[in-house]
Coordinates of N, CA and C in Angstrom, one line a residue:
Q1 N 121.3 111.4 118.2 CA 121.9 110.7 119.3 C 121.1 110.7 120.5
V2 N 121.2 109.7 121.4 CA 120.4 109.7 122.6 C 121.2 108.9 123.7
Q3 N 121.2 109.5 124.9 CA 121.8 108.8 126.0 C 120.7 108.2 126.8
L4 N 121.0 107.0 127.3 CA 120.0 106.2 128.1 C 120.6 105.9 129.5
V5 N 119.8 106.2 130.5 CA 120.2 105.9 131.9 C 119.2 105.0 132.6
E6 N 119.6 103.8 133.0 CA 118.7 102.9 133.7 C 118.8 103.1 135.2
S7 N 117.7 102.8 135.9 CA 117.7 102.8 137.3 C 116.6 101.8 137.8
G8 N 116.7 101.5 139.1 CA 115.6 100.6 139.7 C 116.0 99.2 139.9
G9 N 117.3 98.8 139.6 CA 117.7 97.5 139.9 C 118.0 97.3 141.3
G10 N 118.2 96.0 141.7 CA 118.5 95.7 143.1 C 118.4 94.3 143.4
L11 N 118.3 94.0 144.7 CA 118.2 92.6 145.2 C 116.7 92.4 145.7
V12 N 116.1 91.3 145.3 CA 114.8 91.0 145.6 C 114.6 89.5 145.8
Q13 N 113.7 89.1 146.7 CA 113.5 87.7 146.9 C 112.6 87.2 145.7
A14 N 112.7 85.9 145.5 CA 111.9 85.3 144.5 C 110.4 85.5 144.8
G15 N 109.6 85.8 143.7 CA 108.2 86.2 143.9 C 108.0 87.6 144.1
G16 N 109.0 88.4 144.2 CA 108.9 89.8 144.4 C 108.8 90.6 143.1
S17 N 108.8 91.9 143.2 CA 108.7 92.8 142.1 C 109.7 93.9 142.1
L18 N 110.1 94.4 140.9 CA 110.9 95.5 140.7 C 110.4 96.3 139.5
R19 N 110.6 97.6 139.5 CA 110.3 98.4 138.3 C 111.6 99.1 137.9
L20 N 112.0 98.8 136.7 CA 113.2 99.5 136.1 C 112.7 100.7 135.3
S21 N 113.5 101.7 135.3 CA 113.3 102.9 134.5 C 114.4 103.2 133.5
C22 N 114.1 103.7 132.4 CA 115.1 104.1 131.4 C 114.8 105.5 131.0
A23 N 115.7 106.4 131.4 CA 115.5 107.8 131.1 C 116.3 108.2 129.9
A24 N 115.7 108.8 128.9 CA 116.4 109.2 127.6 C 116.7 110.7 127.7
S25 N 117.8 111.0 127.0 CA 118.3 112.4 127.1 C 117.5 113.4 126.2
R26 N 116.7 112.8 125.3 CA 115.9 113.6 124.5 C 114.5 113.0 124.3
S27 N 113.7 113.6 123.5 CA 112.3 113.1 123.3 C 112.4 111.7 122.6
I28 N 111.6 110.8 123.1 CA 111.5 109.4 122.6 C 110.3 109.3 121.6
N29 N 109.6 110.4 121.3 CA 108.5 110.3 120.4 C 108.8 109.7 119.1
S30 N 110.0 110.0 118.6 CA 110.4 109.6 117.3 C 111.3 108.3 117.3
I31 N 111.6 107.8 118.4 CA 112.4 106.6 118.5 C 111.5 105.4 118.1
N32 N 111.9 104.7 117.1 CA 111.1 103.6 116.5 C 110.8 102.5 117.5
V33 N 111.8 102.0 118.1 CA 111.7 100.9 119.1 C 112.5 101.1 120.3
M34 N 112.0 100.9 121.4 CA 112.8 100.9 122.7 C 112.5 99.5 123.4
G35 N 113.5 99.1 124.1 CA 113.4 97.8 124.7 C 114.3 97.5 125.8
W36 N 114.2 96.4 126.4 CA 115.1 95.9 127.5 C 115.7 94.6 127.1
Y37 N 117.0 94.5 127.3 CA 117.7 93.2 127.1 C 118.4 92.9 128.5
R38 N 118.8 91.6 128.6 CA 119.5 91.2 129.8 C 120.7 90.3 129.5
Q39 N 121.7 90.3 130.4 CA 122.9 89.6 130.1 C 123.4 89.0 131.4
T40 N 123.8 87.7 131.4 CA 124.4 87.1 132.5 C 125.9 86.8 132.1
P41 N 126.7 86.6 133.1 CA 128.1 86.3 132.8 C 128.4 85.2 131.9
G42 N 129.2 85.4 130.9 CA 129.5 84.4 129.9 C 128.5 84.2 128.8
N43 N 127.4 85.0 128.8 CA 126.4 84.9 127.8 C 126.2 86.2 127.1
G44 N 125.6 86.1 125.9 CA 125.3 87.3 125.2 C 124.0 88.0 125.7
R45 N 123.7 89.2 125.2 CA 122.5 89.8 125.6 C 121.3 89.2 125.0
E46 N 120.3 89.0 125.7 CA 119.1 88.4 125.2 C 117.9 89.4 125.3
L47 N 117.1 89.3 124.3 CA 115.9 90.2 124.3 C 114.9 89.9 125.4
V48 N 114.5 90.9 126.1 CA 113.5 90.7 127.1 C 112.1 91.2 126.6
T49 N 112.1 92.4 126.1 CA 110.9 93.0 125.6 C 111.2 94.3 124.8
T50 N 110.3 94.6 123.9 CA 110.4 95.8 123.1 C 109.0 96.5 123.0
I51 N 109.0 97.8 122.7 CA 107.8 98.5 122.5 C 108.1 99.5 121.4
T52 N 107.2 99.6 120.4 CA 107.4 100.5 119.3 C 106.8 101.9 119.6
S53 N 107.1 102.8 118.7 CA 106.6 104.2 119.0 C 105.1 104.3 118.9
W54 N 104.4 103.3 118.3 CA 103.0 103.3 118.3 C 102.4 102.3 119.3
G55 N 103.3 101.8 120.2 CA 102.8 101.0 121.4 C 102.7 99.5 121.2
T56 N 103.1 99.0 120.1 CA 103.1 97.5 120.0 C 104.2 96.9 120.8
T57 N 103.9 95.9 121.6 CA 104.9 95.3 122.5 C 105.2 93.8 122.0
N58 N 106.4 93.4 122.5 CA 106.8 92.0 122.2 C 107.6 91.5 123.4
Y59 N 107.4 90.3 123.8 CA 108.0 89.7 125.0 C 108.7 88.4 124.7
A60 N 109.8 88.2 125.4 CA 110.4 86.8 125.4 C 109.4 85.9 126.1
D61 N 109.4 84.6 125.6 CA 108.5 83.7 126.2 C 108.7 83.5 127.7
S62 N 110.0 83.6 128.1 CA 110.3 83.4 129.5 C 109.7 84.5 130.5
V63 N 109.3 85.6 129.9 CA 108.8 86.7 130.8 C 107.3 87.0 130.5
K64 N 106.8 86.4 129.6 CA 105.3 86.7 129.2 C 104.5 86.5 130.5
G65 N 103.6 87.4 130.7 CA 102.7 87.3 131.8 C 103.2 87.8 133.1
R66 N 104.5 88.0 133.2 CA 105.2 88.5 134.4 C 105.8 89.9 134.3
F67 N 106.3 90.2 133.1 CA 106.9 91.5 132.9 C 106.0 92.4 132.0
T68 N 106.0 93.7 132.2 CA 105.3 94.6 131.4 C 106.1 95.8 131.0
I69 N 106.2 96.1 129.7 CA 107.0 97.3 129.3 C 106.0 98.4 129.0
S70 N 106.4 99.6 129.3 CA 105.5 100.8 129.0 C 106.4 102.0 128.7
R71 N 105.8 103.0 128.1 CA 106.6 104.2 127.8 C 105.8 105.4 128.1
N72 N 106.5 106.4 128.7 CA 105.8 107.7 129.0 C 106.6 108.7 128.1
N73 N 106.0 109.1 127.0 CA 106.7 110.0 126.1 C 106.9 111.4 126.7
A74 N 106.0 111.8 127.5 CA 106.1 113.1 128.2 C 107.3 113.2 129.1
K75 N 107.7 112.0 129.7 CA 108.8 112.0 130.6 C 110.1 111.4 129.9
N76 N 109.9 111.1 128.6 CA 111.1 110.5 127.9 C 111.6 109.3 128.6
T77 N 110.7 108.5 129.1 CA 111.1 107.3 129.9 C 110.4 106.1 129.5
V78 N 111.1 105.0 129.6 CA 110.5 103.6 129.4 C 110.7 102.9 130.7
Y79 N 109.6 102.1 131.0 CA 109.6 101.3 132.2 C 109.6 99.8 131.9
L80 N 110.1 99.1 132.9 CA 109.9 97.6 132.9 C 109.4 97.2 134.2
Q81 N 108.1 96.8 134.3 CA 107.6 96.3 135.6 C 107.8 94.8 135.6
M82 N 108.5 94.3 136.6 CA 108.8 92.9 136.7 C 108.2 92.3 137.9
N83 N 107.2 91.4 137.7 CA 106.5 90.7 138.8 C 106.9 89.3 138.9
S84 N 106.6 88.6 140.0 CA 106.8 87.2 140.1 C 108.2 86.8 139.7
L85 N 109.2 87.6 140.2 CA 110.6 87.4 139.8 C 111.1 86.0 140.2
K86 N 112.0 85.4 139.4 CA 112.6 84.1 139.6 C 114.1 84.3 139.7
P87 N 114.8 83.4 140.3 CA 116.2 83.5 140.4 C 116.8 83.5 139.0
E88 N 116.2 82.9 138.0 CA 116.8 82.9 136.7 C 116.6 84.2 135.9
D89 N 115.9 85.2 136.6 CA 115.8 86.5 136.0 C 117.0 87.4 136.4
T90 N 117.9 86.8 137.3 CA 119.1 87.5 137.7 C 119.9 87.8 136.5
A91 N 120.3 89.1 136.3 CA 121.1 89.5 135.1 C 121.3 91.0 135.3
V92 N 122.2 91.5 134.4 CA 122.3 93.0 134.1 C 121.3 93.3 133.1
Y93 N 120.4 94.3 133.3 CA 119.4 94.7 132.4 C 119.8 96.0 131.7
Y94 N 119.7 95.9 130.4 CA 120.1 97.1 129.6 C 118.9 97.6 128.8
C95 N 118.8 99.0 128.8 CA 117.8 99.7 128.0 C 118.4 99.9 126.6
N96 N 117.6 99.8 125.6 CA 118.0 99.9 124.2 C 117.0 100.8 123.5
A97 N 117.6 101.6 122.6 CA 116.8 102.5 121.7 C 117.3 102.3 120.3
L98 N 116.3 102.1 119.4 CA 116.7 101.9 118.0 C 116.1 103.1 117.2
S99 N 116.9 104.0 116.7 CA 116.5 105.2 116.0 C 117.3 105.4 114.7
D100 N 116.5 105.5 113.6 CA 117.2 105.7 112.3 C 118.3 104.7 112.0
G101 N 118.0 103.4 112.5 CA 118.9 102.3 112.2 C 120.1 102.3 113.1
I102 N 120.2 103.1 114.1 CA 121.3 103.1 115.1 C 120.8 102.6 116.4
A103 N 121.5 101.7 117.0 CA 121.1 101.2 118.3 C 121.9 101.9 119.4
Y104 N 121.2 102.3 120.4 CA 121.9 103.0 121.6 C 121.6 102.1 122.8
W105 N 122.6 102.1 123.7 CA 122.5 101.3 124.9 C 122.7 102.1 126.2
G106 N 122.1 101.8 127.3 CA 122.4 102.3 128.6 C 123.6 101.6 129.2
Q107 N 123.9 101.9 130.4 CA 125.1 101.3 131.1 C 124.7 100.0 131.8
G108 N 123.4 99.8 132.0 CA 122.9 98.6 132.6 C 122.6 98.8 134.1
T109 N 121.7 97.9 134.6 CA 121.4 97.9 136.0 C 121.3 96.5 136.5
Q110 N 121.9 96.2 137.6 CA 121.9 94.8 138.1 C 120.6 94.4 138.8
V111 N 120.0 93.3 138.4 CA 118.9 92.7 139.1 C 119.3 91.4 139.6
T112 N 119.1 91.2 140.9 CA 119.5 89.9 141.6 C 118.3 89.4 142.3
V113 N 117.9 88.2 142.0 CA 116.7 87.5 142.6 C 117.2 86.4 143.4
S114 N 117.0 86.4 144.7 CA 117.4 85.4 145.6 C 116.3 84.3 145.8
S115 N 116.7 83.1 146.0 CA 115.8 82.0 146.1 C 115.4 81.8 147.6

């Protein structure tokens, strides 16, 4: 089992940057895939980006070239660097960990991008 706690959300103007952090309650070395999803009111969660335990990354087309996922295994933390933010990036961002076939979620952090 693993608990995930996100931080770093907030209000930013379009074109600005934010860095989200996801701190895990235990070592993430053995967690197969970690990632970030986002959700807006009335919609389901959509994949933003993932990173495997060996460092392979995957991005939604809407964020390619603007967002970067990284992981620091020593700190049991995954990061999401978001640059060139757009109003359509406004959402609650959730951290996800997939381990031994079980998906774990954080509580989410709100990101609001003003135009």
